[in-house]
mmCIF file of C-alpha atoms and ligand atoms in Angstrom:
data_model
loop_
_atom_site.group_PDB
_atom_site.id
_atom_site.type_symbol
_atom_site.label_atom_id
_atom_site.label_comp_id
_atom_site.label_asym_id
_atom_site.label_seq_id
_atom_site.Cartn_x
_atom_site.Cartn_y
_atom_site.Cartn_z
ATOM 1 C CA MET A 74 -17.696 -89.824 22.882
ATOM 2 C CA SER A 75 -17.335 -93.528 22.347
ATOM 3 C CA GLY A 76 -17.719 -94.945 18.841
ATOM 4 C CA ASP A 77 -17.907 -91.560 17.153
ATOM 5 C CA ALA A 78 -15.676 -91.236 14.095
ATOM 6 C CA ASN A 79 -16.991 -87.724 13.441
ATOM 7 C CA ALA A 80 -15.790 -86.557 16.870
ATOM 8 C CA LEU A 81 -12.363 -88.112 16.248
ATOM 9 C CA LEU A 82 -12.080 -86.333 12.882
ATOM 10 C CA ASP A 83 -13.108 -83.059 14.547
ATOM 11 C CA GLU A 84 -10.239 -83.471 17.006
ATOM 12 C CA ILE A 85 -7.668 -83.349 14.193
ATOM 13 C CA ALA A 86 -9.413 -80.820 11.939
ATOM 14 C CA HIS A 87 -6.977 -78.062 12.987
ATOM 15 C CA ILE A 88 -3.777 -80.071 12.300
ATOM 16 C CA GLY A 89 -1.893 -79.358 9.080
ATOM 17 C CA VAL A 90 -4.333 -76.769 7.712
ATOM 18 C CA ASP A 91 -2.819 -75.311 4.513
ATOM 19 C CA ARG A 92 -3.750 -71.625 4.332
ATOM 20 C CA GLN A 93 -2.208 -71.171 0.878
ATOM 21 C CA ARG A 94 -3.727 -74.083 -0.983
ATOM 22 C CA GLY A 95 -6.766 -74.665 1.196
ATOM 23 C CA GLY A 96 -7.404 -78.048 2.798
ATOM 24 C CA TYR A 97 -4.561 -79.912 4.510
ATOM 25 C CA THR A 98 -0.897 -80.556 3.873
ATOM 26 C CA ARG A 99 0.339 -83.388 6.084
ATOM 27 C CA LEU A 100 3.479 -84.771 4.478
ATOM 28 C CA VAL A 101 4.905 -87.904 6.049
ATOM 29 C CA PHE A 102 7.126 -87.278 9.101
ATOM 30 C CA SER A 103 6.493 -83.506 8.874
ATOM 31 C CA PRO A 104 5.327 -81.742 12.073
ATOM 32 C CA PRO A 105 1.590 -82.059 11.268
ATOM 33 C CA GLU A 106 1.837 -85.745 10.373
ATOM 34 C CA LEU A 107 3.923 -86.471 13.481
ATOM 35 C CA GLU A 108 1.293 -84.643 15.537
ATOM 36 C CA LEU A 109 -1.379 -86.867 13.974
ATOM 37 C CA ARG A 110 0.651 -89.980 14.754
ATOM 38 C CA GLU A 111 0.956 -88.831 18.377
ATOM 39 C CA TRP A 112 -2.770 -88.166 18.499
ATOM 40 C CA PHE A 113 -3.422 -91.674 17.176
ATOM 41 C CA ALA A 114 -1.080 -93.307 19.707
ATOM 42 C CA ARG A 115 -2.713 -91.344 22.533
ATOM 43 C CA ARG A 116 -6.275 -92.190 21.496
ATOM 44 C CA ALA A 117 -5.361 -95.852 20.942
ATOM 45 C CA GLY A 118 -3.570 -96.014 24.300
ATOM 46 C CA GLU A 119 -6.612 -94.562 26.060
ATOM 47 C CA ARG A 120 -8.584 -97.469 24.628
ATOM 48 C CA GLY A 121 -6.161 -99.936 26.149
ATOM 49 C CA LEU A 122 -4.672 -100.829 22.757
ATOM 50 C CA ARG A 123 -0.926 -101.588 22.848
ATOM 51 C CA VAL A 124 0.818 -99.284 20.399
ATOM 52 C CA GLU A 125 4.068 -100.208 18.673
ATOM 53 C CA THR A 126 6.023 -98.678 15.795
ATOM 54 C CA ASP A 127 7.554 -101.292 13.509
ATOM 55 C CA GLY A 128 10.833 -101.006 11.592
ATOM 56 C CA ASN A 129 9.065 -99.326 8.677
ATOM 57 C CA GLY A 130 7.452 -96.614 10.778
ATOM 58 C CA ILE A 131 4.033 -98.264 10.615
ATOM 59 C CA LEU A 132 1.999 -97.790 13.812
ATOM 60 C CA TRP A 133 0.137 -100.848 15.099
ATOM 61 C CA ALA A 134 -2.390 -100.543 17.939
ATOM 62 C CA TRP A 135 -3.214 -103.994 19.293
ATOM 63 C CA TRP A 136 -6.352 -105.311 20.877
ATOM 64 C CA ASP A 137 -4.663 -108.447 22.164
ATOM 65 C CA ILE A 138 -6.215 -111.524 23.661
ATOM 66 C CA GLU A 139 -4.639 -112.316 27.027
ATOM 67 C CA GLY A 140 -2.346 -115.292 26.753
ATOM 68 C CA ALA A 141 -2.820 -115.672 22.992
ATOM 69 C CA GLU A 142 -0.174 -115.183 20.335
ATOM 70 C CA ARG A 143 -0.576 -112.637 17.569
ATOM 71 C CA ARG A 144 -1.500 -115.219 14.949
ATOM 72 C CA ASP A 145 -4.322 -115.120 12.373
ATOM 73 C CA VAL A 146 -4.838 -111.501 13.349
ATOM 74 C CA VAL A 147 -7.288 -109.104 11.738
ATOM 75 C CA VAL A 148 -5.983 -105.667 10.774
ATOM 76 C CA THR A 149 -7.791 -102.486 9.814
ATOM 77 C CA GLY A 150 -6.504 -98.938 9.339
ATOM 78 C CA SER A 151 -5.322 -96.438 6.738
ATOM 79 C CA HIS A 152 -2.970 -93.457 6.511
ATOM 80 C CA LEU A 153 -2.655 -90.005 8.069
ATOM 81 C CA ASP A 154 -0.431 -88.318 5.459
ATOM 82 C CA SER A 155 -2.029 -86.243 2.701
ATOM 83 C CA VAL A 156 -1.334 -84.791 -0.700
ATOM 84 C CA PRO A 157 -0.537 -81.035 -0.704
ATOM 85 C CA GLY A 158 -3.871 -79.299 -0.173
ATOM 86 C CA GLY A 159 -5.863 -82.513 0.362
ATOM 87 C CA GLY A 160 -9.008 -83.159 2.352
ATOM 88 C CA ASN A 161 -9.510 -84.349 5.949
ATOM 89 C CA PHE A 162 -11.031 -87.694 4.929
ATOM 90 C CA ASP A 163 -8.577 -89.389 2.519
ATOM 91 C CA GLY A 164 -6.720 -91.547 5.063
ATOM 92 C CA PRO A 165 -7.876 -90.156 8.431
ATOM 93 C CA LEU A 166 -11.439 -91.402 7.815
ATOM 94 C CA GLY A 167 -10.148 -94.980 7.817
ATOM 95 C CA VAL A 168 -8.092 -94.418 10.980
ATOM 96 C CA ALA A 169 -10.865 -92.617 12.889
ATOM 97 C CA SER A 170 -13.430 -95.225 11.773
ATOM 98 C CA ALA A 171 -11.129 -98.014 12.971
ATOM 99 C CA LEU A 172 -10.879 -96.502 16.469
ATOM 100 C CA ALA A 173 -14.637 -95.885 16.472
ATOM 101 C CA ALA A 174 -15.229 -99.489 15.376
ATOM 102 C CA VAL A 175 -13.161 -100.754 18.344
ATOM 103 C CA ASP A 176 -15.437 -98.716 20.634
ATOM 104 C CA LEU A 177 -18.549 -100.083 18.953
ATOM 105 C CA LEU A 178 -17.317 -103.680 19.253
ATOM 106 C CA ARG A 179 -16.662 -103.190 22.961
ATOM 107 C CA ASP A 180 -20.052 -101.505 23.470
ATOM 108 C CA ARG A 181 -21.582 -104.591 21.864
ATOM 109 C CA GLY A 182 -19.661 -106.808 24.270
ATOM 110 C CA VAL A 183 -17.906 -108.625 21.415
ATOM 111 C CA ARG A 184 -15.376 -111.198 22.655
ATOM 112 C CA PRO A 185 -12.712 -111.677 19.975
ATOM 113 C CA VAL A 186 -11.154 -115.075 19.377
ATOM 114 C CA ARG A 187 -8.236 -113.487 17.537
ATOM 115 C CA PRO A 188 -6.291 -110.230 17.982
ATOM 116 C CA LEU A 189 -7.275 -107.065 16.131
ATOM 117 C CA ALA A 190 -4.836 -104.317 15.163
ATOM 118 C CA VAL A 191 -5.401 -100.789 13.901
ATOM 119 C CA ALA A 192 -2.550 -99.788 11.591
ATOM 120 C CA VAL A 193 -1.375 -96.382 10.348
ATOM 121 C CA PHE A 194 0.779 -96.559 7.219
ATOM 122 C CA PRO A 195 3.323 -93.812 6.408
ATOM 123 C CA GLU A 196 3.691 -92.071 3.017
ATOM 124 C CA GLU A 197 0.620 -93.582 1.335
ATOM 125 C CA GLU A 198 0.368 -90.606 -0.982
ATOM 126 C CA GLY A 199 4.022 -90.508 -1.993
ATOM 127 C CA SER A 200 3.765 -86.731 -1.686
ATOM 128 C CA ARG A 201 7.101 -86.304 0.079
ATOM 129 C CA PHE A 202 9.370 -89.033 -1.341
ATOM 130 C CA GLY A 203 7.607 -89.817 -4.607
ATOM 131 C CA VAL A 204 6.759 -93.479 -3.959
ATOM 132 C CA ALA A 205 3.083 -94.081 -3.178
ATOM 133 C CA CYS A 206 2.225 -96.636 -0.439
ATOM 134 C CA LEU A 207 5.848 -96.566 0.690
ATOM 135 C CA GLY A 208 5.190 -98.112 4.131
ATOM 136 C CA THR A 209 3.261 -101.107 2.792
ATOM 137 C CA ARG A 210 5.682 -101.530 -0.123
ATOM 138 C CA LEU A 211 8.544 -101.782 2.372
ATOM 139 C CA LEU A 212 6.561 -104.176 4.569
ATOM 140 C CA ALA A 213 5.772 -106.429 1.604
ATOM 141 C CA GLY A 214 9.312 -106.286 0.176
ATOM 142 C CA LEU A 215 8.198 -104.562 -3.033
ATOM 143 C CA VAL A 216 10.785 -101.776 -2.873
ATOM 144 C CA ASP A 217 14.517 -101.886 -2.183
ATOM 145 C CA PRO A 218 15.280 -100.458 1.303
ATOM 146 C CA GLU A 219 18.642 -99.170 0.087
ATOM 147 C CA ARG A 220 16.901 -97.149 -2.612
ATOM 148 C CA VAL A 221 14.311 -95.872 -0.108
ATOM 149 C CA ARG A 222 16.983 -94.619 2.312
ATOM 150 C CA GLU A 223 18.343 -92.471 -0.540
ATOM 151 C CA LEU A 224 14.987 -91.026 -1.691
ATOM 152 C CA ARG A 225 14.975 -87.253 -1.318
ATOM 153 C CA ASP A 226 12.211 -84.777 -0.593
ATOM 154 C CA GLU A 227 11.847 -81.405 -2.300
ATOM 155 C CA SER A 228 14.289 -79.751 0.095
ATOM 156 C CA GLY A 229 16.922 -82.391 -0.686
ATOM 157 C CA ARG A 230 16.686 -84.265 2.622
ATOM 158 C CA SER A 231 16.978 -88.027 2.389
ATOM 159 C CA PHE A 232 14.423 -90.502 3.711
ATOM 160 C CA ALA A 233 17.111 -91.759 6.090
ATOM 161 C CA GLU A 234 17.609 -88.290 7.607
ATOM 162 C CA VAL A 235 13.921 -87.505 7.855
ATOM 163 C CA ALA A 236 13.057 -90.917 9.340
ATOM 164 C CA THR A 237 15.853 -90.581 11.910
ATOM 165 C CA ASP A 238 14.450 -87.219 13.023
ATOM 166 C CA ALA A 239 11.039 -88.897 13.381
ATOM 167 C CA GLY A 240 12.563 -91.508 15.697
ATOM 168 C CA ILE A 241 12.666 -94.306 13.136
ATOM 169 C CA ASP A 242 15.935 -96.151 12.541
ATOM 170 C CA PRO A 243 16.421 -96.207 8.750
ATOM 171 C CA ALA A 244 18.705 -99.239 9.076
ATOM 172 C CA LEU A 245 15.663 -101.303 10.108
ATOM 173 C CA ILE A 246 13.353 -100.591 7.152
ATOM 174 C CA GLY A 247 12.532 -103.494 4.834
ATOM 175 C CA PRO A 248 10.407 -106.588 4.343
ATOM 176 C CA ASP A 249 8.736 -108.177 7.350
ATOM 177 C CA PRO A 250 7.382 -111.530 6.118
ATOM 178 C CA ALA A 251 6.731 -112.859 9.630
ATOM 179 C CA ARG A 252 4.412 -109.964 10.369
ATOM 180 C CA LEU A 253 2.587 -110.374 7.063
ATOM 181 C CA GLN A 254 2.159 -114.100 7.638
ATOM 182 C CA SER A 255 0.516 -113.418 10.990
ATOM 183 C CA ILE A 256 -2.287 -111.429 9.316
ATOM 184 C CA ALA A 257 -5.443 -113.385 8.362
ATOM 185 C CA ALA A 258 -7.288 -110.411 6.893
ATOM 186 C CA PHE A 259 -6.812 -106.683 6.263
ATOM 187 C CA VAL A 260 -9.771 -104.354 5.727
ATOM 188 C CA GLU A 261 -9.246 -100.673 4.869
ATOM 189 C CA LEU A 262 -12.118 -98.212 5.025
ATOM 190 C CA HIS A 263 -11.644 -95.207 2.739
ATOM 191 C CA VAL A 264 -13.614 -92.220 1.527
ATOM 192 C CA GLU A 265 -14.764 -92.892 -2.030
ATOM 193 C CA GLN A 266 -12.683 -91.018 -4.595
ATOM 194 C CA GLY A 267 -15.391 -90.950 -7.222
ATOM 195 C CA ARG A 268 -19.131 -90.691 -7.738
ATOM 196 C CA GLY A 269 -20.238 -94.345 -7.651
ATOM 197 C CA LEU A 270 -22.139 -94.226 -4.354
ATOM 198 C CA ILE A 271 -23.883 -90.942 -5.196
ATOM 199 C CA ASP A 272 -25.590 -92.583 -8.145
ATOM 200 C CA LEU A 273 -26.407 -95.755 -6.190
ATOM 201 C CA GLY A 274 -27.915 -93.918 -3.219
ATOM 202 C CA GLN A 275 -25.937 -95.940 -0.657
ATOM 203 C CA PRO A 276 -23.596 -94.704 2.100
ATOM 204 C CA VAL A 277 -21.129 -97.623 1.985
ATOM 205 C CA ALA A 278 -19.723 -99.934 -0.706
ATOM 206 C CA VAL A 279 -17.554 -103.034 -0.711
ATOM 207 C CA ALA A 280 -14.553 -102.783 -3.061
ATOM 208 C CA GLY A 281 -14.412 -105.129 -6.024
ATOM 209 C CA ALA A 282 -11.071 -104.297 -7.615
ATOM 210 C CA ILE A 283 -8.537 -101.567 -8.226
ATOM 211 C CA ILE A 284 -8.663 -101.123 -11.977
ATOM 212 C CA ALA A 285 -5.589 -101.474 -14.193
ATOM 213 C CA HIS A 286 -3.712 -98.232 -14.756
ATOM 214 C CA GLY A 287 -0.595 -97.019 -16.497
ATOM 215 C CA ARG A 288 1.428 -93.953 -17.400
ATOM 216 C CA TRP A 289 3.107 -93.276 -20.704
ATOM 217 C CA HIS A 290 5.532 -90.501 -21.616
ATOM 218 C CA MET A 291 5.282 -89.173 -25.138
ATOM 219 C CA ARG A 292 7.914 -87.010 -26.745
ATOM 220 C CA ILE A 293 7.066 -85.168 -29.969
ATOM 221 C CA ASP A 294 9.942 -83.476 -31.809
ATOM 222 C CA GLY A 295 9.393 -80.773 -34.429
ATOM 223 C CA ARG A 296 11.299 -77.705 -35.537
ATOM 224 C CA GLY A 297 11.459 -74.564 -33.441
ATOM 225 C CA ASP A 298 11.026 -71.340 -35.377
ATOM 226 C CA HIS A 299 9.715 -67.768 -35.404
ATOM 227 C CA ALA A 300 5.957 -67.333 -34.860
ATOM 228 C CA GLY A 301 5.802 -64.354 -37.188
ATOM 229 C CA ALA A 302 8.318 -65.105 -39.916
ATOM 230 C CA THR A 303 7.413 -68.766 -40.579
ATOM 231 C CA ARG A 304 4.584 -69.403 -43.082
ATOM 232 C CA MET A 305 1.883 -71.798 -41.883
ATOM 233 C CA VAL A 306 2.674 -74.337 -44.620
ATOM 234 C CA ASP A 307 6.360 -74.397 -43.650
ATOM 235 C CA ARG A 308 5.843 -75.401 -40.022
ATOM 236 C CA GLN A 309 6.710 -78.605 -38.167
ATOM 237 C CA ASP A 310 4.856 -77.753 -34.983
ATOM 238 C CA PRO A 311 4.797 -80.460 -32.251
ATOM 239 C CA VAL A 312 2.062 -78.597 -30.333
ATOM 240 C CA VAL A 313 -0.347 -79.240 -33.221
ATOM 241 C CA VAL A 314 0.486 -82.951 -32.978
ATOM 242 C CA ALA A 315 0.039 -82.901 -29.188
ATOM 243 C CA ALA A 316 -3.412 -81.377 -29.661
ATOM 244 C CA GLU A 317 -4.324 -84.377 -31.813
ATOM 245 C CA THR A 318 -2.999 -86.738 -29.097
ATOM 246 C CA ILE A 319 -5.214 -85.119 -26.466
ATOM 247 C CA ARG A 320 -8.251 -85.131 -28.763
ATOM 248 C CA ALA A 321 -7.670 -88.788 -29.696
ATOM 249 C CA LEU A 322 -7.325 -89.839 -26.055
ATOM 250 C CA ARG A 323 -10.647 -88.205 -25.198
ATOM 251 C CA ALA A 324 -12.317 -89.805 -28.225
ATOM 252 C CA HIS A 325 -10.990 -93.339 -27.638
ATOM 253 C CA ALA A 326 -11.550 -93.326 -23.855
ATOM 254 C CA LEU A 327 -15.102 -92.008 -24.295
ATOM 255 C CA VAL A 328 -16.236 -94.967 -26.398
ATOM 256 C CA VAL A 329 -14.939 -97.617 -23.967
ATOM 257 C CA ASP A 330 -17.368 -98.041 -21.064
ATOM 258 C CA GLU A 331 -15.798 -96.941 -17.745
ATOM 259 C CA ALA A 332 -12.402 -96.123 -19.271
ATOM 260 C CA ARG A 333 -10.392 -93.128 -18.019
ATOM 261 C CA GLY A 334 -7.857 -91.242 -20.121
ATOM 262 C CA THR A 335 -6.065 -88.102 -18.971
ATOM 263 C CA VAL A 336 -3.338 -85.768 -20.133
ATOM 264 C CA GLY A 337 -2.644 -83.703 -17.019
ATOM 265 C CA ARG A 338 0.913 -82.697 -17.725
ATOM 266 C CA ILE A 339 2.440 -81.101 -20.821
ATOM 267 C CA LYS A 340 5.833 -79.471 -21.270
ATOM 268 C CA VAL A 341 6.316 -77.267 -24.324
ATOM 269 C CA THR A 342 9.948 -76.482 -25.157
ATOM 270 C CA PRO A 343 11.188 -73.775 -25.274
ATOM 271 C CA GLY A 344 7.763 -72.409 -24.282
ATOM 272 C CA GLY A 345 7.552 -68.846 -25.644
ATOM 273 C CA THR A 346 4.405 -67.063 -26.787
ATOM 274 C CA ASN A 347 6.067 -65.956 -30.034
ATOM 275 C CA VAL A 348 8.005 -69.195 -30.607
ATOM 276 C CA ILE A 349 6.993 -72.278 -32.586
ATOM 277 C CA ALA A 350 7.919 -75.091 -30.198
ATOM 278 C CA ALA A 351 10.815 -77.451 -30.906
ATOM 279 C CA SER A 352 9.366 -80.276 -28.827
ATOM 280 C CA VAL A 353 6.520 -81.315 -26.562
ATOM 281 C CA ASP A 354 6.641 -83.793 -23.679
ATOM 282 C CA LEU A 355 3.306 -85.076 -22.482
ATOM 283 C CA TRP A 356 2.091 -87.836 -20.208
ATOM 284 C CA LEU A 357 -0.880 -90.155 -20.728
ATOM 285 C CA ASP A 358 -2.682 -91.671 -17.739
ATOM 286 C CA VAL A 359 -5.060 -94.460 -18.845
ATOM 287 C CA ARG A 360 -7.177 -96.732 -16.635
ATOM 288 C CA HIS A 361 -9.737 -99.496 -17.098
ATOM 289 C CA ARG A 362 -10.773 -102.698 -15.344
ATOM 290 C CA ASP A 363 -9.531 -104.700 -18.330
ATOM 291 C CA GLU A 364 -5.838 -104.173 -19.031
ATOM 292 C CA THR A 365 -6.229 -105.097 -22.703
ATOM 293 C CA ALA A 366 -8.666 -102.170 -23.006
ATOM 294 C CA VAL A 367 -6.023 -99.882 -21.490
ATOM 295 C CA ARG A 368 -3.422 -101.097 -23.963
ATOM 296 C CA ARG A 369 -5.830 -100.791 -26.893
ATOM 297 C CA ILE A 370 -6.675 -97.176 -26.040
ATOM 298 C CA VAL A 371 -2.984 -96.315 -25.726
ATOM 299 C CA SER A 372 -2.070 -97.956 -29.036
ATOM 300 C CA GLU A 373 -4.921 -96.139 -30.802
ATOM 301 C CA VAL A 374 -3.791 -92.822 -29.358
ATOM 302 C CA VAL A 375 -0.191 -93.526 -30.362
ATOM 303 C CA ALA A 376 -1.302 -94.430 -33.907
ATOM 304 C CA ALA A 377 -3.338 -91.214 -34.193
ATOM 305 C CA THR A 378 -0.352 -89.231 -32.913
ATOM 306 C CA GLU A 379 1.980 -90.865 -35.435
ATOM 307 C CA ARG A 380 -0.377 -90.078 -38.326
ATOM 308 C CA SER A 381 -0.582 -86.474 -37.197
ATOM 309 C CA ALA A 382 3.209 -86.309 -36.719
ATOM 310 C CA ASP A 383 3.770 -87.646 -40.260
ATOM 311 C CA ALA A 384 1.516 -84.990 -41.697
ATOM 312 C CA GLU A 385 3.256 -82.278 -39.676
ATOM 313 C CA GLY A 386 6.826 -83.466 -40.297
ATOM 314 C CA CYS A 387 7.386 -84.326 -36.637
ATOM 315 C CA THR A 388 8.595 -87.508 -34.872
ATOM 316 C CA VAL A 389 7.139 -89.323 -31.873
ATOM 317 C CA ALA A 390 8.728 -91.495 -29.163
ATOM 318 C CA VAL A 391 6.617 -93.259 -26.521
ATOM 319 C CA THR A 392 7.820 -94.933 -23.319
ATOM 320 C CA GLU A 393 5.765 -96.793 -20.754
ATOM 321 C CA GLN A 394 6.658 -95.364 -17.325
ATOM 322 C CA SER A 395 4.523 -97.649 -15.194
ATOM 323 C CA PHE A 396 1.798 -100.232 -15.565
ATOM 324 C CA SER A 397 -0.248 -101.792 -12.758
ATOM 325 C CA PRO A 398 -2.559 -104.647 -13.691
ATOM 326 C CA MET A 399 -5.959 -104.882 -12.057
ATOM 327 C CA VAL A 400 -5.846 -105.791 -8.347
ATOM 328 C CA ALA A 401 -8.760 -108.015 -7.415
ATOM 329 C CA PHE A 402 -9.461 -108.057 -3.695
ATOM 330 C CA ASP A 403 -9.795 -111.401 -1.938
ATOM 331 C CA ALA A 404 -12.980 -113.074 -3.200
ATOM 332 C CA ALA A 405 -13.784 -114.980 0.000
ATOM 333 C CA LEU A 406 -13.299 -111.880 2.144
ATOM 334 C CA ARG A 407 -15.444 -109.842 -0.240
ATOM 335 C CA GLU A 408 -18.243 -112.417 -0.027
ATOM 336 C CA ARG A 409 -18.013 -112.361 3.764
ATOM 337 C CA MET A 410 -18.283 -108.558 3.708
ATOM 338 C CA ARG A 411 -21.301 -108.731 1.408
ATOM 339 C CA GLU A 412 -23.020 -111.201 3.714
ATOM 340 C CA VAL A 413 -22.473 -108.827 6.614
ATOM 341 C CA LEU A 414 -23.492 -105.754 4.568
ATOM 342 C CA PRO A 415 -26.165 -106.997 2.158
ATOM 343 C CA ALA A 416 -27.239 -103.488 1.084
ATOM 344 C CA ALA A 417 -23.710 -102.421 0.116
ATOM 345 C CA PRO A 418 -22.970 -102.439 -3.616
ATOM 346 C CA VAL A 419 -19.631 -103.673 -4.976
ATOM 347 C CA LEU A 420 -17.617 -100.867 -6.564
ATOM 348 C CA ASP A 421 -14.307 -100.857 -8.393
ATOM 349 C CA THR A 422 -11.931 -97.975 -7.867
ATOM 350 C CA GLY A 423 -9.510 -96.119 -10.080
ATOM 351 C CA ALA A 424 -7.328 -94.978 -7.158
ATOM 352 C CA GLY A 425 -4.373 -96.810 -5.589
ATOM 353 C CA HIS A 426 -4.358 -97.759 -1.877
ATOM 354 C CA ASP A 427 -2.211 -99.517 0.725
ATOM 355 C CA ALA A 428 -4.890 -102.217 0.553
ATOM 356 C CA GLY A 429 -4.018 -102.667 -3.125
ATOM 357 C CA VAL A 430 -0.371 -103.255 -2.248
ATOM 358 C CA LEU A 431 -1.167 -105.665 0.590
ATOM 359 C CA ALA A 432 -3.690 -107.580 -1.565
ATOM 360 C CA ALA A 433 -0.753 -109.250 -3.297
ATOM 361 C CA ALA A 434 0.413 -110.737 0.013
ATOM 362 C CA ILE A 435 -2.599 -111.255 2.310
ATOM 363 C CA PRO A 436 -6.426 -111.529 2.068
ATOM 364 C CA THR A 437 -7.490 -107.915 1.714
ATOM 365 C CA GLY A 438 -10.724 -105.994 1.316
ATOM 366 C CA MET A 439 -11.942 -102.401 1.334
ATOM 367 C CA LEU A 440 -15.007 -100.394 2.261
ATOM 368 C CA PHE A 441 -15.815 -97.053 0.629
ATOM 369 C CA VAL A 442 -17.841 -94.274 2.227
ATOM 370 C CA ARG A 443 -19.917 -91.978 -0.011
ATOM 371 C CA ASN A 444 -18.360 -88.661 -1.005
ATOM 372 C CA PRO A 445 -21.091 -86.213 -2.109
ATOM 373 C CA THR A 446 -18.727 -84.185 -4.309
ATOM 374 C CA GLY A 447 -16.992 -87.242 -5.768
ATOM 375 C CA ALA A 448 -13.790 -85.180 -5.527
ATOM 376 C CA SER A 449 -10.601 -86.219 -3.746
ATOM 377 C CA HIS A 450 -7.044 -84.900 -3.399
ATOM 378 C CA THR A 451 -8.700 -81.476 -3.064
ATOM 379 C CA PRO A 452 -10.305 -79.586 -0.168
ATOM 380 C CA ALA A 453 -13.665 -80.283 -1.912
ATOM 381 C CA GLU A 454 -13.514 -83.921 -0.738
ATOM 382 C CA VAL A 455 -16.183 -84.518 1.897
ATOM 383 C CA ALA A 456 -18.304 -87.112 3.678
ATOM 384 C CA ALA A 457 -21.585 -86.403 5.473
ATOM 385 C CA PRO A 458 -21.569 -87.031 9.256
ATOM 386 C CA GLU A 459 -24.332 -89.640 8.943
ATOM 387 C CA ASP A 460 -22.321 -91.479 6.268
ATOM 388 C CA VAL A 461 -19.178 -91.346 8.428
ATOM 389 C CA ALA A 462 -21.213 -92.896 11.241
ATOM 390 C CA ALA A 463 -22.639 -95.526 8.877
ATOM 391 C CA GLY A 464 -19.111 -96.347 7.681
ATOM 392 C CA ALA A 465 -17.838 -96.942 11.221
ATOM 393 C CA ILE A 466 -20.805 -99.223 11.946
ATOM 394 C CA ALA A 467 -20.227 -101.139 8.692
ATOM 395 C CA LEU A 468 -16.547 -101.552 9.558
ATOM 396 C CA ALA A 469 -17.459 -102.738 13.064
ATOM 397 C CA ASP A 470 -19.912 -105.243 11.556
ATOM 398 C CA VAL A 471 -17.237 -106.634 9.220
ATOM 399 C CA LEU A 472 -14.584 -106.772 11.952
ATOM 400 C CA GLU A 473 -16.988 -108.443 14.369
ATOM 401 C CA SER A 474 -17.589 -111.180 11.809
ATOM 402 C CA LEU A 475 -13.841 -111.615 11.299
ATOM 403 C CA ILE A 476 -12.639 -111.630 14.920
ATOM 404 C CA THR A 477 -15.344 -113.834 16.412
ATOM 405 C CA ARG A 478 -14.771 -116.960 14.328
HETATM 406 ZN ZN1 ZN B 565 -5.969 -92.513 0.778
#
C-alpha cells in the first residue's frame, strides 16, 4: 500500500531475527543486512527512484528532476544495520518512513524544484567493526580510510574483505566533499531512544541537540590476597574503592538536572570468589547538554574515588577515552521544521546518530517518533502503528517544505 511505513516495516520483520537474544541482529554487510539493502533497492526502484551505491557503500535512491543537476538536494534516510539483539525500529523506521514519505508527496501531487534522495548508511551502530556511524564518518572525511580497511570484526575478517564480498571496492572508500556540498539539507527520522515524548503526549518531536558525552577508563590498583586469611584491617581492596566510584557517580549525576552517569562495564582482576582483587578496571559514561557539567561530574567522581583509594591504600589512574561535545542541529532548519510541525516539541537526545556526524558538514535536522517503552538497543523498543504513520506524515510535511522552494 502506498505511503504506509507500517506495511514496509512488516515486509522486513522476518529478516535477521535473532532467536538466541530476541529481537534482530543485522550486522553490516552480513546476510540479513545485505537482504535489507536489496529490499530497499527493490522498493526504491519500484517507485522510480534511481538507486546508486557510492564508494562508501551508502545507498542513495534519487527522485531526480528531469534535466536538472543534483545540486541543493534534500536528503532523508537512516540505517538498516542493528546492534546484536536490537529492535525493528532503530534505523529501519527512518528508511521505511522515507519511502512512505515519497509516496505521500506523490499522492499530494507535490512538484519538487530540487532533487530528493533517500539514503541508507552502513554500520551506524558500529556493532561489527567498532566505529559507530562508519559510513557517514567516511563520507565526511572524519576517519582514515586506511585504518577502516584494516578494521576487523569478531571473526578476524577485515573491513576490506567483508566490503569486497558485499560488492563494494574498499579502494574507493573515503571522503566525498563534492557529494556533501551538493546537499542543502539532511533530515533523519528516528525512533526516540528515551521517554521524552511519552511524558509530553506527542507522537513526533523535532531534535534540538545531541548532548555532550564522554567515556573515561578508570584503573584502581590494590593488593591481591586471600579472602579468608587476610584480616579486614589489613586489606587494600580495589573493589571497595570501585563501589565508592559507582555510588559517587550516581550521587553527582542525580543532582544535576538531565545528567546521565553510567558504569556499565567493570573488570575485576583476577576475579575469584575467594580472592581479594588486585585491580579493577571500570568505565564511566557521562552525558549532559552542557559539557562543563559533564566534566564537573567526572572530576567530582574522580576526587571521591581518590579519597576512597587513599583510605584503602589503593591507587587510581584515569584516562579519557572519548569526548564528543554537544552537537546542535542547524537552527534555521529546526525553525523551518517547527513551522511545519507546530505541535511537535523540541527534544534533545543522548544517543549518537549519522545525523550528528553530518551536522558538522551540512544543515541537518532530526525527527523523533514516540517509543512507548522508552527502551532502545533491545527487543523492547517499539513504536505504535499510529505513531509510525504520524511520523511518515510529519517527514513528508518537512520534505515538502524543503523541496518545493
Ligand atoms: Zn539508529
